[in-house]
PDB file of C-alpha atoms in Angstrom:
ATOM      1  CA  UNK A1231     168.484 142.600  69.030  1.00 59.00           C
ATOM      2  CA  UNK A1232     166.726 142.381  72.282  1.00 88.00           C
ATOM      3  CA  UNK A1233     166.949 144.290  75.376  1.00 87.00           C
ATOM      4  CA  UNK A1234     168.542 141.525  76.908  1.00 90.00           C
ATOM      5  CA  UNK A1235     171.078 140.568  74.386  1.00 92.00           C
ATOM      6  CA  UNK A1236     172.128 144.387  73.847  1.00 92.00           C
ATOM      7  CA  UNK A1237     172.522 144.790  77.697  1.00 92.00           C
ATOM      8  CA  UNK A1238     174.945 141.704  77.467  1.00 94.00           C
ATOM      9  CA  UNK A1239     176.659 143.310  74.457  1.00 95.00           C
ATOM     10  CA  UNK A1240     176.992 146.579  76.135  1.00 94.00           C
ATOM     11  CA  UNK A1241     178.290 145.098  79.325  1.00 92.00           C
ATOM     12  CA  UNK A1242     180.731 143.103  77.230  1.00 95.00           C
ATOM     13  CA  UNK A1243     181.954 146.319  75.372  1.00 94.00           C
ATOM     14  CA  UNK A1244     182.210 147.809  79.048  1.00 89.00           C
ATOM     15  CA  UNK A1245     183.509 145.069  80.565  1.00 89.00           C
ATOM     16  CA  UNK A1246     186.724 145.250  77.485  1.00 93.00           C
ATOM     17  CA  UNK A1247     186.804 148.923  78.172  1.00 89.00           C
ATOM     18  CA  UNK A1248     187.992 148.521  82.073  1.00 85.00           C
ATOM     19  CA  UNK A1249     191.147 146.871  81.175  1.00 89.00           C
ATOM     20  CA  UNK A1250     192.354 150.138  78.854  1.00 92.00           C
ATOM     21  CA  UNK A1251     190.717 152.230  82.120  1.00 89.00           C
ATOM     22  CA  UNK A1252     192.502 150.923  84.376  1.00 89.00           C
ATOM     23  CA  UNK A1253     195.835 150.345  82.609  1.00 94.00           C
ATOM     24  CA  UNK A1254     196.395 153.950  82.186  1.00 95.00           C
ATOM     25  CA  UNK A1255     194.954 155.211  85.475  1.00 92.00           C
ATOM     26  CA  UNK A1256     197.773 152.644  86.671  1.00 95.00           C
ATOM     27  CA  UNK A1257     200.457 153.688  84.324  1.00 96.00           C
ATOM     28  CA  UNK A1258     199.993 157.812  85.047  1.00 97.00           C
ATOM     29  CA  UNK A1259     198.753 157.433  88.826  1.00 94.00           C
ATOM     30  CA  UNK A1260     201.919 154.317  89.756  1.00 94.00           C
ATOM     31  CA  UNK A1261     204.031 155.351  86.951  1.00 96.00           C
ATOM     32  CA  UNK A1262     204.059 158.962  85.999  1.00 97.00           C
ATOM     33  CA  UNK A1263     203.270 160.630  89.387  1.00 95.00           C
ATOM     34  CA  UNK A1264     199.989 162.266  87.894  1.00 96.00           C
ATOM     35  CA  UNK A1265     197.455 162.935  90.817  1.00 94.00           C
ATOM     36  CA  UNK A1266     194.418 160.012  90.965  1.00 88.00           C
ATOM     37  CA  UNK A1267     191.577 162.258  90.176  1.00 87.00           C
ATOM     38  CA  UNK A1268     193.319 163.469  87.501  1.00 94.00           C
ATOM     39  CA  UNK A1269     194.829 159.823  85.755  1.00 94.00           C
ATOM     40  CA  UNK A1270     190.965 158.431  86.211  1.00 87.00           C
ATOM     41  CA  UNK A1271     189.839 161.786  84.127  1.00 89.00           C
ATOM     42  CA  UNK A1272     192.324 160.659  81.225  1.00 95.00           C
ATOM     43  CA  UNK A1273     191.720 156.924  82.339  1.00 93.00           C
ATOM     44  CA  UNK A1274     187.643 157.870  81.103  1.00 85.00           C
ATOM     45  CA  UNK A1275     188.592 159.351  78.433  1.00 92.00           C
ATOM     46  CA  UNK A1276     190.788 156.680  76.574  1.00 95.00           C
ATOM     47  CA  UNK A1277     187.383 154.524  77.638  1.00 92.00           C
ATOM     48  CA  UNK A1278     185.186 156.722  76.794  1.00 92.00           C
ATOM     49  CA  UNK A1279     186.488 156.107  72.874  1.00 94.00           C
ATOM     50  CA  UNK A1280     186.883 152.622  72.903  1.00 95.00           C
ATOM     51  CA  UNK A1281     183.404 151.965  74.299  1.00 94.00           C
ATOM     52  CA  UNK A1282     182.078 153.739  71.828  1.00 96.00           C
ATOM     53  CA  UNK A1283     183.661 151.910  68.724  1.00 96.00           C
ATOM     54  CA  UNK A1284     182.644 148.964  70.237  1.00 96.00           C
ATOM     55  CA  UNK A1285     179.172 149.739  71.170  1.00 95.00           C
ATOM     56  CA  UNK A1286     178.300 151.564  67.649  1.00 95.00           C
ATOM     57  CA  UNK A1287     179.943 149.294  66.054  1.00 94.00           C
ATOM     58  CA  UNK A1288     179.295 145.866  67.735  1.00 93.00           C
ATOM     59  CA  UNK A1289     175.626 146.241  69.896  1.00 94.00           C
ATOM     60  CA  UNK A1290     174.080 149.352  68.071  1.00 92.00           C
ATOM     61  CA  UNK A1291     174.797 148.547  64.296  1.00 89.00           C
ATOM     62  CA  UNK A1292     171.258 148.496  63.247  1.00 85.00           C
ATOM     63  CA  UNK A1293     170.530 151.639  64.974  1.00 84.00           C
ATOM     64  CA  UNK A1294     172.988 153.489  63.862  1.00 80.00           C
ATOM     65  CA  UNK A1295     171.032 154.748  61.024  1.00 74.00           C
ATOM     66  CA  UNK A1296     169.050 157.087  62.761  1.00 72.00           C
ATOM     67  CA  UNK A1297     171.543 159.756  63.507  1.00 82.00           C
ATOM     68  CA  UNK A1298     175.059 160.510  61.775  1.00 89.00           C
ATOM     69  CA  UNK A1299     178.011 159.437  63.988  1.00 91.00           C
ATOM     70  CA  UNK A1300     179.379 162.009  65.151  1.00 94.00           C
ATOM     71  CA  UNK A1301     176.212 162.851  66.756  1.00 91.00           C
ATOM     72  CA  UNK A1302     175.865 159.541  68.865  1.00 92.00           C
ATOM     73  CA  UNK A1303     179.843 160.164  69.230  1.00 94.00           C
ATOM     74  CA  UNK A1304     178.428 163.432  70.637  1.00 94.00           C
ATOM     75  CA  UNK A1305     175.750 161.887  73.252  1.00 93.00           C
ATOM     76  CA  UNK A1306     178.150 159.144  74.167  1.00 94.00           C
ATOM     77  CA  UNK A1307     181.148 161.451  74.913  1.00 94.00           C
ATOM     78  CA  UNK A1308     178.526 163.806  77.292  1.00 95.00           C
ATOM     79  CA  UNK A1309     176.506 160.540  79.128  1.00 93.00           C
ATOM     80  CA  UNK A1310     179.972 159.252  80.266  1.00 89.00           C
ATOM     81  CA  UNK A1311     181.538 162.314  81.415  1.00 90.00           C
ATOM     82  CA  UNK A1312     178.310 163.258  83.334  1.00 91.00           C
ATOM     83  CA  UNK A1313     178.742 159.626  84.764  1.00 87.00           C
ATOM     84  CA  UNK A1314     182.390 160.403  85.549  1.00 83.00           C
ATOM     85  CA  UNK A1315     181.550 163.866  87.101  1.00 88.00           C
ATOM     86  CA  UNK A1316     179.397 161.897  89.463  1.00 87.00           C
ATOM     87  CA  UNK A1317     182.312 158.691  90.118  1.00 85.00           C
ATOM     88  CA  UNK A1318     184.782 161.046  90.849  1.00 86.00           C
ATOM     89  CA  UNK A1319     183.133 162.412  94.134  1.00 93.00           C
ATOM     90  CA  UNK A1320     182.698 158.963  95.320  1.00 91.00           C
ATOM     91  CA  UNK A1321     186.050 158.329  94.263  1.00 89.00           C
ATOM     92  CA  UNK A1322     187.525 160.502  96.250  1.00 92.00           C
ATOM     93  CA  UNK A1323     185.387 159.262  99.211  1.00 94.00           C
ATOM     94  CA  UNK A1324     186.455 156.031  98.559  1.00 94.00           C
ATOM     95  CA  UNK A1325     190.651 156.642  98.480  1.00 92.00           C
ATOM     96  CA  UNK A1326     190.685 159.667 100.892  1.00 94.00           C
ATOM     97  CA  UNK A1327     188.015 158.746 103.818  1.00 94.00           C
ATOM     98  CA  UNK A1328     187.894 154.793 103.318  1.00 94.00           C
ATOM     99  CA  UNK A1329     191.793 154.444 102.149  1.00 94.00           C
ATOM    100  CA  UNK A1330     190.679 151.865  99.089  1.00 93.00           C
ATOM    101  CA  UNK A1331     193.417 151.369  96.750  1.00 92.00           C
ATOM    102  CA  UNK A1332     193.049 154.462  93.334  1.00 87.00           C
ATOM    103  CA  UNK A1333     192.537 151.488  90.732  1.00 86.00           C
ATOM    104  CA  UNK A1334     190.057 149.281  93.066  1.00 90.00           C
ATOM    105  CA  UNK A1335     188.389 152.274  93.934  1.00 91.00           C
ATOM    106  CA  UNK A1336     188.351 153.657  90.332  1.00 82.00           C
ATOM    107  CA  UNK A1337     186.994 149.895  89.395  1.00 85.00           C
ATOM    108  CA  UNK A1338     184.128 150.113  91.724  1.00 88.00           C
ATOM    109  CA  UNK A1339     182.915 153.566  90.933  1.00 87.00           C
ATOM    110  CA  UNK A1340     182.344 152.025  86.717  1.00 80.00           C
ATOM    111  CA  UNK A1341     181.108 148.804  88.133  1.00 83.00           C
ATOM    112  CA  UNK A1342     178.258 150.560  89.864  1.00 84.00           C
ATOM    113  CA  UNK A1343     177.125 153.166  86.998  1.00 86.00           C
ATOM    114  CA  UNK A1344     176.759 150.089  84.753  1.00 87.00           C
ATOM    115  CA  UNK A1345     172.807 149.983  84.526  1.00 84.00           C
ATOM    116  CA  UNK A1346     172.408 153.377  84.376  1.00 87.00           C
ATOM    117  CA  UNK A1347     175.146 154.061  81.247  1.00 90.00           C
ATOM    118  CA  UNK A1348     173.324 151.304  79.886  1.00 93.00           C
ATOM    119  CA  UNK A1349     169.654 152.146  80.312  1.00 91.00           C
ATOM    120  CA  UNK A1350     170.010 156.292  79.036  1.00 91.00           C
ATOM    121  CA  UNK A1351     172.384 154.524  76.075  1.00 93.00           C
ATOM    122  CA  UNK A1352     169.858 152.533  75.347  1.00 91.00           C
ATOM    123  CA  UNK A1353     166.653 154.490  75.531  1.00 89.00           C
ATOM    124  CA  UNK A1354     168.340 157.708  74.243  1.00 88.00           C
ATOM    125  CA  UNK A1355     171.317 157.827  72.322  1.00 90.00           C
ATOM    126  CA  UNK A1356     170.179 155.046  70.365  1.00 90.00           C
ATOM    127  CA  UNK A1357     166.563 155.144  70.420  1.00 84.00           C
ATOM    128  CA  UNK A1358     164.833 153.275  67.853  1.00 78.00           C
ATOM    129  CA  UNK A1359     163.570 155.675  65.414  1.00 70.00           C
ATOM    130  CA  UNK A1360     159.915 156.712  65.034  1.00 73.00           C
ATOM    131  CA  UNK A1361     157.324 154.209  63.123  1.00 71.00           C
ATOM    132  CA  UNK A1362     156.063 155.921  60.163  1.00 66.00           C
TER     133      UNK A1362
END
């Protein structure tokens, strides 16, 4: 698959993985009370998974042979909460200083980490492996 058609495929997995994001950041932030910084950390999380299921399984299948899964699992889980430990400073900038609405806000922080989740996804957690 080329570069092109895996960044389509990973932006599609993404793309699927904001509705889950943002439903629970809704439901514990509007619902439950739970503090915004907080609901987007469990909001990741539950993304976090399903992103990866859907990029190992769906954009990655014929590199998945070059490390066991729990591994990539591994590399996924740490590139997007690095990602997240970035968004959440500029989330907070964005609801406390510029008053933008927690979900918009959270929205808007994923939207613009896209390219680079994609590119160290891409050219490290599932590198192609070595010619022999």
């Amino acid at each position: 698959m080329n570069r092109l058609l895996r960044l389509a495929g990973f932006g599609a997995a993404g793309a699927s993985g904001v509705l889950p994001n943002l439903a629970v950041m809704w439901l514990l932030s509007n619902r439950l009370g739970v503090h915004y910084v907080a609901a987007a950390v469990a909001a990741t999380e539950v993304a976090i998974a399903w992103n990866f299921v859907l990029v190992d399984t769906l954009v990655y299948r014929k590199r998945r042979t070059a490390r066991p899964w729990w591994v990539r699992l591994t590399r996924f889980a740490v590139l997007n909460n690095l990602d997240l430990a970035v968004r959440l400073p500029l989330l907070t900038l964005l609801v406390g200083s510029l008053h933008v609405d927690e979900v918009g806000a959270n929205l808007a922080t994923l939207v613009a980490a896209f390219a680079l989740r994609f590119t160290l996804t891409d050219r490290f957690i599932y590198r192609p492996p070595e010619p022999a």
